[in-house]
Amino acid sequence: QVQLVESGGGLVQPGESLRLSCAGSGVDFSVYVMAWYRQAPGKQRELVAKISTAGNTNYADSVKARFAISRDNTKSTVYLQMNRLKPEDTAVYYCNAVFMRTYWGQGTQVTVSS
């Protein structure tokens, strides 16, 4: 059973940065494809970024060149570095792990507002 705990969310102004962390426990973290999703009020949950077990990455067009996903398997942690944040990035951000089954964290709120 994988347990995922996100941290690092908060309130920032447009143009600022945040780094989200997702700590996993319970299994061999390295075999999981990891991803960050987000859900804004009234909208569907959407994929933000994904990182494979080999370290290959994919991003939503809306965050390319601003966000970076990375993983440290020795710490069982995946990160999302978010730069040049915009008000439209405001959402609850969820960590996701997939290997035979799908697991979700509880989410962390990111609010971008002046």
C-alpha positions as YAML, in Angstrom:
chain: A
units: angstrom
residues:
- id: 1
  name: GLN
  ca: [0.00, 0.00, 0.00]
- id: 2
  name: VAL
  ca: [1.50, 3.32, -1.11]
- id: 3
  name: GLN
  ca: [0.96, 6.39, 1.00]
- id: 4
  name: LEU
  ca: [1.61, 9.78, -0.61]
- id: 5
  name: VAL
  ca: [1.90, 13.02, 1.34]
- id: 6
  name: GLU
  ca: [2.17, 16.36, -0.47]
- id: 7
  name: SER
  ca: [3.62, 19.53, 0.99]
- id: 8
  name: GLY
  ca: [4.83, 22.94, -0.12]
- id: 9
  name: GLY
  ca: [1.63, 24.61, -1.22]
- id: 10
  name: GLY
  ca: [0.67, 28.11, -0.21]
- id: 11
  name: LEU
  ca: [-0.27, 31.61, -1.27]
- id: 12
  name: VAL
  ca: [2.09, 33.44, -3.60]
- id: 13
  name: GLN
  ca: [1.97, 36.44, -5.88]
- id: 14
  name: PRO
  ca: [2.06, 36.19, -9.68]
- id: 15
  name: GLY
  ca: [5.59, 35.64, -10.95]
- id: 16
  name: GLU
  ca: [6.81, 33.95, -7.79]
- id: 17
  name: SER
  ca: [7.88, 30.33, -7.33]
- id: 18
  name: LEU
  ca: [6.93, 27.34, -5.21]
- id: 19
  name: ARG
  ca: [8.28, 23.83, -4.86]
- id: 20
  name: LEU
  ca: [5.88, 21.02, -4.08]
- id: 21
  name: SER
  ca: [7.08, 17.76, -2.57]
- id: 22
  name: CYS
  ca: [5.39, 14.38, -2.46]
- id: 23
  name: ALA
  ca: [6.81, 11.82, -0.08]
- id: 24
  name: GLY
  ca: [5.91, 8.18, -0.67]
- id: 25
  name: SER
  ca: [6.09, 5.28, 1.73]
- id: 26
  name: GLY
  ca: [5.20, 1.65, 1.91]
- id: 27
  name: VAL
  ca: [6.74, 0.26, -1.27]
- id: 28
  name: ASP
  ca: [9.67, 0.46, -3.67]
- id: 29
  name: PHE
  ca: [9.17, 3.99, -4.93]
- id: 30
  name: SER
  ca: [11.45, 3.54, -7.94]
- id: 31
  name: VAL
  ca: [9.03, 1.31, -9.87]
- id: 32
  name: TYR
  ca: [6.25, 3.88, -9.87]
- id: 33
  name: VAL
  ca: [5.50, 6.35, -12.62]
- id: 34
  name: MET
  ca: [4.92, 9.58, -10.74]
- id: 35
  name: ALA
  ca: [2.84, 12.56, -11.72]
- id: 36
  name: TRP
  ca: [1.33, 15.80, -10.51]
- id: 37
  name: TYR
  ca: [-2.28, 16.66, -11.28]
- id: 38
  name: ARG
  ca: [-4.27, 19.73, -10.36]
- id: 39
  name: GLN
  ca: [-7.91, 20.60, -9.97]
- id: 40
  name: ALA
  ca: [-9.24, 24.13, -9.97]
- id: 41
  name: PRO
  ca: [-12.71, 24.97, -8.61]
- id: 42
  name: GLY
  ca: [-15.40, 23.92, -11.06]
- id: 43
  name: LYS
  ca: [-12.92, 22.21, -13.38]
- id: 44
  name: GLN
  ca: [-11.83, 18.65, -14.03]
- id: 45
  name: ARG
  ca: [-8.59, 17.30, -12.62]
- id: 46
  name: GLU
  ca: [-5.83, 17.66, -15.20]
- id: 47
  name: LEU
  ca: [-2.35, 16.27, -15.66]
- id: 48
  name: VAL
  ca: [0.38, 18.82, -14.98]
- id: 49
  name: ALA
  ca: [3.57, 16.77, -15.27]
- id: 50
  name: LYS
  ca: [4.69, 13.17, -15.32]
- id: 51
  name: ILE
  ca: [8.02, 11.45, -14.77]
- id: 52
  name: SER
  ca: [8.78, 7.87, -15.72]
- id: 53
  name: THR
  ca: [10.87, 5.39, -13.81]
- id: 54
  name: ALA
  ca: [13.74, 6.26, -16.18]
- id: 55
  name: GLY
  ca: [13.36, 9.98, -15.54]
- id: 56
  name: ASN
  ca: [11.62, 10.92, -18.78]
- id: 57
  name: THR
  ca: [9.24, 13.83, -18.34]
- id: 58
  name: ASN
  ca: [6.05, 15.15, -19.91]
- id: 59
  name: TYR
  ca: [4.26, 18.42, -19.26]
- id: 60
  name: ALA
  ca: [0.96, 20.06, -19.97]
- id: 61
  name: ASP
  ca: [1.36, 22.77, -22.58]
- id: 62
  name: SER
  ca: [0.19, 25.39, -20.08]
- id: 63
  name: VAL
  ca: [3.16, 24.76, -17.77]
- id: 64
  name: LYS
  ca: [5.97, 23.90, -20.18]
- id: 65
  name: ALA
  ca: [9.11, 26.00, -19.60]
- id: 66
  name: ARG
  ca: [7.76, 27.13, -16.19]
- id: 67
  name: PHE
  ca: [7.40, 23.90, -14.19]
- id: 68
  name: ALA
  ca: [9.87, 21.06, -13.67]
- id: 69
  name: ILE
  ca: [9.16, 17.63, -12.23]
- id: 70
  name: SER
  ca: [11.93, 15.56, -10.67]
- id: 71
  name: ARG
  ca: [12.28, 12.54, -8.44]
- id: 72
  name: ASP
  ca: [14.70, 11.28, -5.82]
- id: 73
  name: ASN
  ca: [14.15, 7.56, -5.39]
- id: 74
  name: THR
  ca: [16.57, 7.41, -2.47]
- id: 75
  name: LYS
  ca: [14.19, 9.71, -0.58]
- id: 76
  name: SER
  ca: [11.00, 8.29, -2.13]
- id: 77
  name: THR
  ca: [10.07, 11.82, -3.10]
- id: 78
  name: VAL
  ca: [8.88, 13.56, -6.23]
- id: 79
  name: TYR
  ca: [9.07, 17.32, -6.66]
- id: 80
  name: LEU
  ca: [7.34, 19.94, -8.73]
- id: 81
  name: GLN
  ca: [9.27, 23.17, -9.11]
- id: 82
  name: MET
  ca: [6.84, 25.87, -10.22]
- id: 83
  name: ASN
  ca: [8.25, 29.13, -11.55]
- id: 84
  name: ARG
  ca: [6.66, 32.27, -12.92]
- id: 85
  name: LEU
  ca: [3.35, 31.31, -11.36]
- id: 86
  name: LYS
  ca: [0.15, 32.72, -12.79]
- id: 87
  name: PRO
  ca: [-3.31, 33.19, -11.25]
- id: 88
  name: GLU
  ca: [-4.57, 30.40, -13.53]
- id: 89
  name: ASP
  ca: [-2.20, 27.99, -11.78]
- id: 90
  name: THR
  ca: [-4.39, 28.28, -8.69]
- id: 91
  name: ALA
  ca: [-5.65, 24.79, -7.83]
- id: 92
  name: VAL
  ca: [-5.32, 21.87, -5.50]
- id: 93
  name: TYR
  ca: [-2.28, 19.89, -6.61]
- id: 94
  name: TYR
  ca: [-2.30, 16.12, -6.24]
- id: 95
  name: CYS
  ca: [0.52, 13.62, -6.33]
- id: 96
  name: ASN
  ca: [-0.13, 10.43, -8.30]
- id: 97
  name: ALA
  ca: [1.72, 7.10, -8.39]
- id: 98
  name: VAL
  ca: [1.04, 4.30, -10.85]
- id: 99
  name: PHE
  ca: [2.35, 0.71, -10.86]
- id: 100
  name: MET
  ca: [-0.32, -1.92, -11.39]
- id: 101
  name: ARG
  ca: [-2.55, 0.31, -9.26]
- id: 102
  name: THR
  ca: [-3.08, 4.04, -8.97]
- id: 103
  name: TYR
  ca: [-2.52, 5.97, -5.77]
- id: 104
  name: TRP
  ca: [-3.31, 9.59, -4.89]
- id: 105
  name: GLY
  ca: [-2.18, 11.97, -2.22]
- id: 106
  name: GLN
  ca: [-4.56, 14.17, -0.28]
- id: 107
  name: GLY
  ca: [-3.64, 17.33, -2.22]
- id: 108
  name: THR
  ca: [-2.05, 20.65, -1.40]
- id: 109
  name: GLN
  ca: [-3.55, 24.06, -2.17]
- id: 110
  name: VAL
  ca: [-1.67, 26.49, -4.39]
- id: 111
  name: THR
  ca: [-3.09, 29.99, -4.66]
- id: 112
  name: VAL
  ca: [-1.58, 32.61, -6.93]
- id: 113
  name: SER
  ca: [-3.01, 36.03, -6.28]
- id: 114
  name: SER
  ca: [-1.94, 39.61, -5.88]
...
